[in-house]
Short mmCIF file of C-alpha atoms and ligand atoms in Angstrom, two decimals:
data_model
loop_
_atom_site.label_atom_id
_atom_site.label_comp_id
_atom_site.label_asym_id
_atom_site.label_seq_id
_atom_site.Cartn_x
_atom_site.Cartn_y
_atom_site.Cartn_z
CA MET Z 9 12.16 11.58 -11.76
CA ASP Z 10 9.13 13.83 -12.11
CA LYS Z 11 5.44 12.87 -12.13
CA ASP Z 12 5.13 12.67 -15.91
CA GLN Z 13 8.23 10.52 -16.31
CA ALA Z 14 7.07 8.18 -13.54
CA LEU Z 15 3.55 7.84 -14.93
CA LYS Z 16 4.92 7.14 -18.40
CA LEU Z 17 7.04 4.32 -16.96
CA VAL Z 18 4.20 2.67 -15.06
CA LYS Z 19 1.55 2.99 -17.79
CA PRO Z 20 2.47 -0.08 -19.88
CA HIS Z 21 2.17 -2.25 -16.76
CA LEU Z 22 -1.40 -1.30 -15.87
CA ASN Z 23 -4.81 -1.41 -17.51
CA GLU Z 24 -6.76 1.81 -17.92
CA THR Z 25 -8.76 1.46 -14.71
CA ARG Z 26 -5.67 0.71 -12.66
CA TYR Z 27 -3.77 3.57 -14.27
CA ASP Z 28 -6.54 6.00 -13.33
CA HIS Z 29 -6.52 4.58 -9.79
CA THR Z 30 -2.74 5.08 -9.69
CA GLU Z 31 -3.04 8.74 -10.69
CA ARG Z 32 -5.58 9.31 -7.91
CA VAL Z 33 -3.44 7.48 -5.34
CA MET Z 34 -0.55 9.70 -6.42
CA GLU Z 35 -2.50 12.93 -5.96
CA THR Z 36 -3.89 11.72 -2.61
CA ALA Z 37 -0.42 10.68 -1.42
CA ILE Z 38 1.10 14.05 -2.39
CA THR Z 39 -1.61 15.85 -0.43
CA LEU Z 40 -1.14 13.62 2.63
CA ALA Z 41 2.64 14.07 2.43
CA ASP Z 42 2.13 17.81 2.51
CA VAL Z 43 -0.17 17.60 5.54
CA PHE Z 44 2.08 15.24 7.52
CA GLN Z 45 5.42 16.69 6.41
CA VAL Z 46 6.68 13.68 4.53
CA ASN Z 47 8.99 13.95 1.50
CA GLN Z 48 6.60 14.62 -1.39
CA GLU Z 49 8.80 13.20 -4.13
CA GLU Z 50 9.13 9.91 -2.24
CA ALA Z 51 5.36 9.84 -1.70
CA MET Z 52 4.75 10.58 -5.38
CA LEU Z 53 7.11 7.83 -6.59
CA ALA Z 54 5.92 5.20 -4.09
CA ALA Z 55 2.32 5.93 -5.09
CA VAL Z 56 2.98 5.80 -8.84
CA PHE Z 57 4.71 2.43 -8.57
CA HIS Z 58 2.71 0.81 -5.74
CA ASP Z 59 0.71 -1.40 -8.16
CA TYR Z 60 3.57 -1.88 -10.65
CA ALA Z 61 3.48 -5.69 -10.25
CA LYS Z 62 -0.30 -6.08 -9.99
CA TYR Z 63 -0.69 -7.82 -13.34
CA ARG Z 64 2.36 -10.08 -13.33
CA PRO Z 65 1.45 -13.72 -13.85
CA LEU Z 66 1.13 -15.56 -10.51
CA LYS Z 67 3.88 -17.99 -11.57
CA GLU Z 68 6.30 -15.12 -12.07
CA MET Z 69 5.41 -13.63 -8.67
CA VAL Z 70 5.99 -16.98 -6.94
CA GLN Z 71 9.38 -17.25 -8.65
CA ILE Z 72 10.38 -13.74 -7.54
CA ILE Z 73 9.27 -14.42 -3.95
CA LYS Z 74 11.52 -17.50 -3.94
CA ASP Z 75 14.47 -16.07 -5.89
CA PHE Z 76 14.71 -12.90 -3.80
CA GLN Z 77 14.01 -14.66 -0.52
CA LEU Z 78 10.92 -12.69 0.31
CA PRO Z 79 9.03 -14.26 3.24
CA GLU Z 80 7.74 -17.60 1.93
CA ASP Z 81 4.77 -17.44 4.27
CA LEU Z 82 3.31 -14.98 1.75
CA LEU Z 83 2.64 -17.97 -0.47
CA SER Z 84 0.21 -19.47 2.03
CA PHE Z 85 -1.88 -16.27 1.96
CA HIS Z 86 -4.05 -14.78 -0.78
CA HIS Z 87 -2.09 -13.89 -3.92
CA GLU Z 88 -3.57 -10.39 -3.77
CA LEU Z 89 -0.96 -9.69 -1.07
CA TRP Z 90 2.01 -10.61 -3.27
CA HIS Z 91 2.12 -7.67 -5.67
CA GLY Z 92 3.45 -5.20 -3.07
CA PRO Z 93 6.53 -7.20 -2.04
CA VAL Z 94 7.13 -8.27 -5.66
CA ALA Z 95 6.89 -4.68 -6.95
CA SER Z 96 9.43 -3.54 -4.35
CA ILE Z 97 11.91 -5.89 -6.05
CA LEU Z 98 10.92 -5.17 -9.66
CA VAL Z 99 11.06 -1.39 -9.42
CA GLU Z 100 14.72 -1.76 -8.53
CA THR Z 101 15.70 -4.52 -10.98
CA GLU Z 102 13.69 -3.13 -13.90
CA LEU Z 103 13.58 0.63 -13.26
CA GLY Z 104 16.60 1.24 -11.02
CA ILE Z 105 14.59 2.70 -8.12
CA ASP Z 106 16.79 1.90 -5.13
CA ASN Z 107 15.47 4.32 -2.51
CA GLN Z 108 14.76 2.08 0.49
CA ALA Z 109 11.95 4.25 1.90
CA ILE Z 110 10.10 4.16 -1.43
CA LYS Z 111 10.64 0.42 -1.87
CA ASP Z 112 9.38 -0.21 1.67
CA ALA Z 113 6.24 1.83 1.13
CA ILE Z 114 5.54 -0.17 -2.03
CA TYR Z 115 6.35 -3.44 -0.25
CA TRP Z 116 3.99 -2.90 2.68
CA HIS Z 117 0.99 -1.37 0.90
CA THR Z 118 -0.84 -4.71 0.64
CA THR Z 119 -0.39 -5.96 4.21
CA GLY Z 120 0.81 -3.13 6.44
CA HIS Z 121 3.10 -4.06 9.34
CA GLY Z 122 3.75 -3.29 12.97
CA GLN Z 123 6.25 -0.45 12.70
CA MET Z 124 5.14 1.61 9.75
CA THR Z 125 6.87 4.85 8.77
CA ASN Z 126 4.73 7.86 7.92
CA LEU Z 127 5.52 7.35 4.23
CA GLU Z 128 4.30 3.74 4.45
CA LYS Z 129 1.15 4.85 6.24
CA ILE Z 130 0.51 7.50 3.60
CA ILE Z 131 0.72 5.02 0.72
CA TYR Z 132 -1.45 2.48 2.56
CA LEU Z 133 -4.03 5.14 3.30
CA ALA Z 134 -3.93 6.88 -0.10
CA ASP Z 135 -4.60 3.52 -1.75
CA TYR Z 136 -7.60 3.08 0.53
CA ILE Z 137 -9.19 6.54 0.39
CA GLU Z 138 -8.40 7.80 -3.14
CA PRO Z 139 -11.50 9.55 -4.54
CA GLY Z 140 -12.40 6.69 -6.91
CA ARG Z 141 -13.12 4.37 -4.00
CA HIS Z 142 -16.72 4.13 -2.88
CA PHE Z 143 -17.86 2.17 0.12
CA PRO Z 144 -19.63 2.88 3.38
CA GLY Z 145 -17.57 4.57 6.06
CA LEU Z 146 -15.02 6.03 3.67
CA ASP Z 147 -16.02 9.67 4.04
CA ILE Z 148 -15.33 9.69 7.75
CA ILE Z 149 -11.88 8.14 7.15
CA ARG Z 150 -11.16 10.82 4.52
CA LYS Z 151 -12.04 13.46 7.08
CA VAL Z 152 -9.86 11.91 9.80
CA ALA Z 153 -7.02 11.61 7.26
CA THR Z 154 -6.71 15.39 7.17
CA LYS Z 155 -5.84 15.43 10.88
CA ASN Z 156 -4.58 12.15 12.31
CA LEU Z 157 -2.60 9.69 10.19
CA ASP Z 158 -2.59 6.89 12.78
CA GLU Z 159 -6.30 7.13 13.41
CA ALA Z 160 -7.16 7.11 9.70
CA CYS Z 161 -4.83 4.14 9.07
CA PHE Z 162 -6.32 2.34 12.04
CA MET Z 163 -9.82 2.81 10.65
CA ALA Z 164 -8.68 1.55 7.26
CA VAL Z 165 -6.97 -1.58 8.58
CA ARG Z 166 -9.85 -2.25 10.98
CA ASN Z 167 -12.30 -2.11 8.05
CA SER Z 168 -10.13 -4.36 5.92
CA MET Z 169 -9.81 -6.92 8.70
CA THR Z 170 -13.55 -6.78 9.42
CA PHE Z 171 -14.20 -7.47 5.74
CA LEU Z 172 -11.78 -10.42 5.71
CA LEU Z 173 -13.18 -11.86 8.95
CA SER Z 174 -16.76 -11.56 7.71
CA ARG Z 175 -15.74 -13.82 4.83
CA GLU Z 176 -13.64 -16.12 7.03
CA ARG Z 177 -10.55 -15.24 5.06
CA LEU Z 178 -7.03 -15.46 6.47
CA ILE Z 179 -5.43 -12.44 8.17
CA TYR Z 180 -1.74 -11.94 7.40
CA PRO Z 181 0.12 -11.62 10.75
CA GLU Z 182 1.69 -8.28 9.80
CA THR Z 183 -1.78 -6.86 9.19
CA LEU Z 184 -2.72 -7.78 12.74
CA ASN Z 185 0.57 -6.23 13.92
CA MET Z 186 -0.39 -3.01 12.14
CA TYR Z 187 -3.80 -3.01 13.82
CA ASN Z 188 -2.34 -3.65 17.30
CA GLN Z 189 0.42 -1.06 16.99
CA LEU Z 190 -1.88 1.69 15.75
CA LYS Z 191 -4.38 0.88 18.50
CA ARG Z 192 -1.60 1.23 21.08
CA ASN Z 193 -0.46 4.54 19.56
CA LEU Z 194 -3.99 5.90 19.72
CA GLU Z 195 -4.50 4.75 23.30
CA GLU Z 196 -1.27 6.48 24.32
CA LEU Z 197 -2.39 9.63 22.57
CA ASN Z 198 -5.70 9.62 24.44
CA SER Z 199 -4.35 8.69 27.88
FE1 LIG E 4 -2.05 -2.74 -4.63
FE1 LIG E 5 -3.63 0.33 -5.46
#
């Protein structure tokens, strides 16, 4: 499936703002895949479909989490986290995308986890740094992202957790696992 075919498939599932975001995540992911020698077609497809389930009714997402035996602990965390895991199911059942690496990158883009592949890191990061995002500290992460994938992902997850903590929101355990693992990787690199 090429870019145009993929974008045409995702378009009816997104509003205009989210579609524009998706295009930018796609371009960012393709660039990162080139830099870090990750399969560019997989990066393109995972990026195009990462928010595929974003606008499904909450009731439908709950049903899918139960029916497909996704971790039920998701349901005790903010519903914003659900659309990644749910999309990883729907892209296969509705669109026939059965590539495990792509599905995993879609699955983990909302929470991260402790043993992320480079493709998963690229989608997580592309979603965070795409050029339409504007908040303090982003430019430095964009710069780091051209050189060190772990460090850029670490900065992104650290910022997300800081934001959540400042609002006394819950932290999904896999997000903490992502933070810890990347911190360890970076310490090893610098020791
Ligand atoms: Fe998302
Ligand atoms: Fe997104």
